[in-house]
Amino acid sequence: EPEVTQTPSHQVTQMGQEVILRCVPISNHLYFYWYRQILGQKVEFLVSFYNNEISEKSEIFDDQFSVERPDGSNFTLKIRSTKLEDSAMYFCASRTNNYGYTFGSGTRLTVV
Amino acid sequence: AQKVTQAQTEISVVEKEDVTLDCVYETRDTTYYLFWYKQPPSGELVFLIRRNSFDEQNEISGRYSWNFQKSTSSFNFTITASQVVDSAVYFCALYMDSNYQLIWGAGTKLIIKP
């Protein structure tokens, strides 16, 4: 069964450093998403991406965040200058037109 | 306002008991989708079911069943004859075209004791 692949599974970074979280969505999906989950809390929407542009973003997704689909297969989330409160599990998802979401297994980001 | 409420923070039962996880949602949209996901201790999100707002048929899949009632805006999930492997956090989520995102409940931690 097709999968959404996220790398790395765990990233540790120093506060103030830039990180790039990588995702390979399912190849025939058109809608891409990033969600995050702070430990023990609910999953929160960050951004949706369709037709090579952001279609919706949350208040969390401020100027420190950016997304890119550089080569037609990867979908990346960049955090420019990480803060301690960015520590969370970040999930990438893609979906079909009939709302069949598939989530990746997540990247656990730890900012120290 | 759009919202998903999972009032049960944690449920603990003994193996083989039946357990129901509640989910109540709020939306003004007439077309929407409801989801249940399982998050085991390893952290990934495992899709369980998707239901659209026009399909109120209840569904059964093995030991899992779902009861969708638009009249009460609820989409409850029942596990029959629970097993230790069912221990996880279960999330209910709502999708609407009006804002292109999944809105998640706070999750219910289910503990199945042997």
Short mmCIF file of C-alpha atoms in Angstrom, two decimals:
data_model
loop_
_atom_site.label_atom_id
_atom_site.label_comp_id
_atom_site.label_asym_id
_atom_site.label_seq_id
_atom_site.Cartn_x
_atom_site.Cartn_y
_atom_site.Cartn_z
CA GLU A 1 0.00 0.00 0.00
CA PRO A 2 1.34 3.48 -0.87
CA GLU A 3 2.88 5.39 2.01
CA VAL A 4 3.80 8.91 2.95
CA THR A 5 7.47 8.85 3.91
CA GLN A 6 8.97 11.29 6.38
CA THR A 7 12.64 11.81 7.16
CA PRO A 8 14.30 11.97 9.56
CA SER A 9 12.28 10.12 12.18
CA HIS A 10 13.96 12.11 14.92
CA GLN A 11 15.86 15.38 14.72
CA VAL A 12 17.64 17.15 17.53
CA THR A 13 18.68 20.73 16.92
CA GLN A 14 19.98 23.68 18.86
CA MET A 15 17.76 26.67 19.46
CA GLY A 16 18.16 29.24 16.71
CA GLN A 17 19.20 26.70 14.08
CA GLU A 18 17.30 26.08 10.87
CA VAL A 19 15.73 22.68 10.28
CA ILE A 20 14.19 21.11 7.23
CA LEU A 21 11.72 18.29 7.64
CA ARG A 22 11.23 16.17 4.57
CA CYS A 23 8.23 14.32 3.24
CA VAL A 24 7.52 12.27 0.17
CA PRO A 25 3.75 12.24 -0.37
CA ILE A 26 1.91 9.57 -2.31
CA SER A 27 2.62 10.15 -5.97
CA ASN A 28 -0.91 10.68 -7.30
CA HIS A 29 -2.10 12.81 -4.40
CA LEU A 30 -2.64 16.50 -5.04
CA TYR A 31 -3.15 17.98 -1.57
CA PHE A 32 -0.38 18.14 0.98
CA TYR A 33 -0.37 19.10 4.63
CA TRP A 34 1.80 19.62 7.66
CA TYR A 35 0.42 19.08 11.15
CA ARG A 36 2.19 19.13 14.46
CA GLN A 37 1.56 17.56 17.83
CA ILE A 38 3.21 18.84 20.97
CA LEU A 39 3.80 15.93 23.32
CA GLY A 40 0.59 14.83 25.00
CA GLN A 41 -1.56 17.35 23.17
CA LYS A 42 -3.89 17.39 20.20
CA VAL A 43 -2.81 17.42 16.59
CA GLU A 44 -2.73 20.96 15.16
CA PHE A 45 -2.98 22.11 11.57
CA LEU A 46 -0.05 24.08 10.21
CA VAL A 47 -0.46 24.45 6.47
CA SER A 48 -2.08 23.00 3.37
CA PHE A 49 -0.56 23.07 -0.10
CA TYR A 50 -2.22 22.58 -3.44
CA ASN A 51 -1.24 23.37 -7.00
CA ASN A 52 2.20 24.55 -5.90
CA GLU A 53 0.99 27.10 -3.44
CA ILE A 54 -0.23 27.42 0.12
CA SER A 55 -4.02 27.13 0.24
CA GLU A 56 -4.48 27.64 3.95
CA LYS A 57 -2.28 28.22 6.98
CA SER A 58 -2.86 28.49 10.70
CA GLU A 59 -1.73 31.14 13.15
CA ILE A 60 1.08 28.83 14.19
CA PHE A 61 2.54 29.00 10.69
CA ASP A 62 4.28 32.34 11.03
CA ASP A 63 7.21 33.84 9.13
CA GLN A 64 9.58 31.32 10.71
CA PHE A 65 7.91 28.54 8.75
CA SER A 66 7.95 27.84 5.03
CA VAL A 67 7.01 24.97 2.78
CA GLU A 68 8.30 23.92 -0.59
CA ARG A 69 7.74 21.26 -3.18
CA PRO A 70 11.10 21.61 -4.88
CA ASP A 71 11.09 18.74 -7.34
CA GLY A 72 7.58 17.36 -7.77
CA SER A 73 8.07 14.57 -5.27
CA ASN A 74 9.42 16.02 -2.01
CA PHE A 75 7.41 18.32 0.25
CA THR A 76 9.48 20.11 2.86
CA LEU A 77 8.79 22.13 5.98
CA LYS A 78 11.49 24.59 6.98
CA ILE A 79 11.71 26.24 10.37
CA ARG A 80 14.09 29.15 10.02
CA SER A 81 15.20 29.76 13.59
CA THR A 82 13.96 27.08 15.94
CA LYS A 83 12.61 27.84 19.39
CA LEU A 84 12.21 25.50 22.34
CA GLU A 85 8.44 25.54 21.83
CA ASP A 86 8.86 24.14 18.31
CA SER A 87 9.67 20.78 19.89
CA ALA A 88 6.90 18.49 18.70
CA MET A 89 6.02 15.64 16.40
CA TYR A 90 5.52 16.92 12.88
CA PHE A 91 3.26 14.96 10.58
CA CYS A 92 3.08 15.24 6.83
CA ALA A 93 -0.09 14.12 5.08
CA SER A 94 -1.36 13.89 1.55
CA ARG A 95 -4.80 13.15 0.27
CA THR A 96 -6.87 12.31 -2.73
CA ASN A 97 -9.88 14.18 -4.04
CA ASN A 98 -12.18 11.98 -1.97
CA TYR A 99 -10.52 13.01 1.31
CA GLY A 100 -8.53 9.84 1.73
CA TYR A 101 -5.84 11.23 4.02
CA THR A 102 -2.62 9.34 4.50
CA PHE A 103 -0.25 10.46 7.23
CA GLY A 104 3.44 9.85 7.45
CA SER A 105 4.88 8.31 10.60
CA GLY A 106 6.11 11.69 11.77
CA THR A 107 9.35 13.46 12.59
CA ARG A 108 10.02 14.07 16.26
CA LEU A 109 11.77 17.42 16.52
CA THR A 110 13.61 18.20 19.73
CA VAL A 111 14.98 21.72 20.17
CA VAL A 112 17.59 22.04 22.90
CA ALA B 1 -17.40 27.63 14.97
CA GLN B 2 -15.90 24.28 14.11
CA LYS B 3 -14.92 22.05 16.95
CA VAL B 4 -14.42 18.43 17.91
CA THR B 5 -14.94 17.37 21.50
CA GLN B 6 -13.71 14.14 22.98
CA ALA B 7 -14.86 14.49 26.54
CA GLN B 8 -13.20 11.31 27.80
CA THR B 9 -9.56 12.09 28.52
CA GLU B 10 -8.69 8.56 29.59
CA ILE B 11 -10.55 5.27 29.77
CA SER B 12 -9.25 2.14 31.45
CA VAL B 13 -10.94 -1.24 31.05
CA VAL B 14 -10.06 -4.86 31.50
CA GLU B 15 -9.36 -6.95 28.44
CA LYS B 16 -12.45 -8.40 26.72
CA GLU B 17 -14.70 -5.60 27.91
CA ASP B 18 -16.50 -3.48 25.33
CA VAL B 19 -15.63 0.20 25.30
CA THR B 20 -17.14 3.23 23.55
CA LEU B 21 -15.20 6.38 22.75
CA ASP B 22 -17.32 9.48 22.32
CA CYS B 23 -16.90 12.19 19.72
CA VAL B 24 -19.11 15.26 19.34
CA TYR B 25 -18.52 17.78 16.59
CA GLU B 26 -19.70 21.24 15.65
CA THR B 27 -19.92 22.65 12.16
CA ARG B 28 -22.22 24.81 10.09
CA ASP B 29 -21.15 23.12 6.87
CA THR B 30 -23.59 20.66 5.33
CA THR B 31 -20.81 18.70 3.69
CA TYR B 32 -18.05 17.43 5.92
CA TYR B 33 -16.05 14.34 6.72
CA LEU B 34 -15.40 12.65 10.03
CA PHE B 35 -12.39 10.51 10.83
CA TRP B 36 -11.04 8.31 13.56
CA TYR B 37 -7.31 7.76 13.98
CA LYS B 38 -5.38 5.56 16.37
CA GLN B 39 -2.05 6.71 17.79
CA PRO B 40 -0.15 3.83 19.42
CA PRO B 41 2.77 4.51 21.80
CA SER B 42 5.13 4.50 18.80
CA GLY B 43 3.54 7.80 17.75
CA GLU B 44 2.28 7.31 14.22
CA LEU B 45 -1.29 8.11 13.20
CA VAL B 46 -3.18 5.07 11.96
CA PHE B 47 -6.30 5.73 9.90
CA LEU B 48 -9.36 3.81 11.08
CA ILE B 49 -12.37 5.22 9.27
CA ARG B 50 -13.69 8.11 7.19
CA ARG B 51 -17.39 8.95 6.98
CA ASN B 52 -18.99 11.72 4.96
CA SER B 53 -21.91 13.76 6.23
CA PHE B 54 -24.39 12.23 3.81
CA ASP B 55 -23.72 8.69 4.90
CA GLU B 56 -25.28 7.96 8.27
CA GLN B 57 -24.98 4.22 7.96
CA ASN B 58 -23.23 2.66 10.89
CA GLU B 59 -20.18 0.65 10.07
CA ILE B 60 -18.65 -2.47 11.52
CA SER B 61 -15.15 -3.66 10.83
CA GLY B 62 -14.21 -6.70 12.87
CA ARG B 63 -14.25 -5.67 16.53
CA TYR B 64 -14.64 -2.00 15.63
CA SER B 65 -17.94 -0.25 15.00
CA TRP B 66 -18.93 3.35 14.49
CA ASN B 67 -22.23 5.06 15.22
CA PHE B 68 -22.77 8.30 13.28
CA GLN B 69 -25.77 10.38 14.35
CA LYS B 70 -26.24 13.75 12.71
CA SER B 71 -29.15 14.59 15.01
CA THR B 72 -26.77 14.67 17.98
CA SER B 73 -23.61 15.59 15.99
CA SER B 74 -21.88 12.52 17.29
CA PHE B 75 -19.60 9.93 15.77
CA ASN B 76 -18.89 7.37 18.47
CA PHE B 77 -16.48 4.46 18.22
CA THR B 78 -16.97 1.13 19.95
CA ILE B 79 -14.39 -1.61 20.41
CA THR B 80 -15.93 -4.97 21.21
CA ALA B 81 -13.99 -7.54 23.22
CA SER B 82 -11.07 -5.17 23.74
CA GLN B 83 -7.50 -6.43 23.60
CA VAL B 84 -4.29 -5.12 25.13
CA VAL B 85 -3.09 -4.16 21.62
CA ASP B 86 -5.98 -1.69 21.42
CA SER B 87 -4.23 0.47 24.02
CA ALA B 88 -3.52 3.78 22.32
CA VAL B 89 -4.72 7.35 22.03
CA TYR B 90 -7.70 7.65 19.71
CA PHE B 91 -8.45 10.87 17.87
CA CYS B 92 -11.64 11.99 16.19
CA ALA B 93 -11.26 14.62 13.46
CA LEU B 94 -13.49 16.76 11.26
CA TYR B 95 -12.77 18.01 7.74
CA MET B 96 -14.68 20.74 5.93
CA ASP B 97 -14.03 22.20 2.50
CA SER B 98 -14.59 25.66 3.91
CA ASN B 99 -11.21 25.68 5.63
CA TYR B 100 -9.23 22.88 3.97
CA GLN B 101 -8.02 21.31 7.19
CA LEU B 102 -8.63 18.54 9.65
CA ILE B 103 -9.80 19.76 13.03
CA TRP B 104 -8.84 17.35 15.75
CA GLY B 105 -10.31 16.39 19.08
CA ALA B 106 -8.05 16.26 22.11
CA GLY B 107 -7.91 12.49 21.98
CA THR B 108 -8.94 9.73 24.37
CA LYS B 109 -6.25 7.60 25.93
CA LEU B 110 -7.48 4.02 26.07
CA ILE B 111 -5.79 1.62 28.46
CA ILE B 112 -6.65 -2.05 28.20
CA LYS B 113 -5.46 -4.05 31.19
CA PRO B 114 -4.76 -7.77 30.86
#
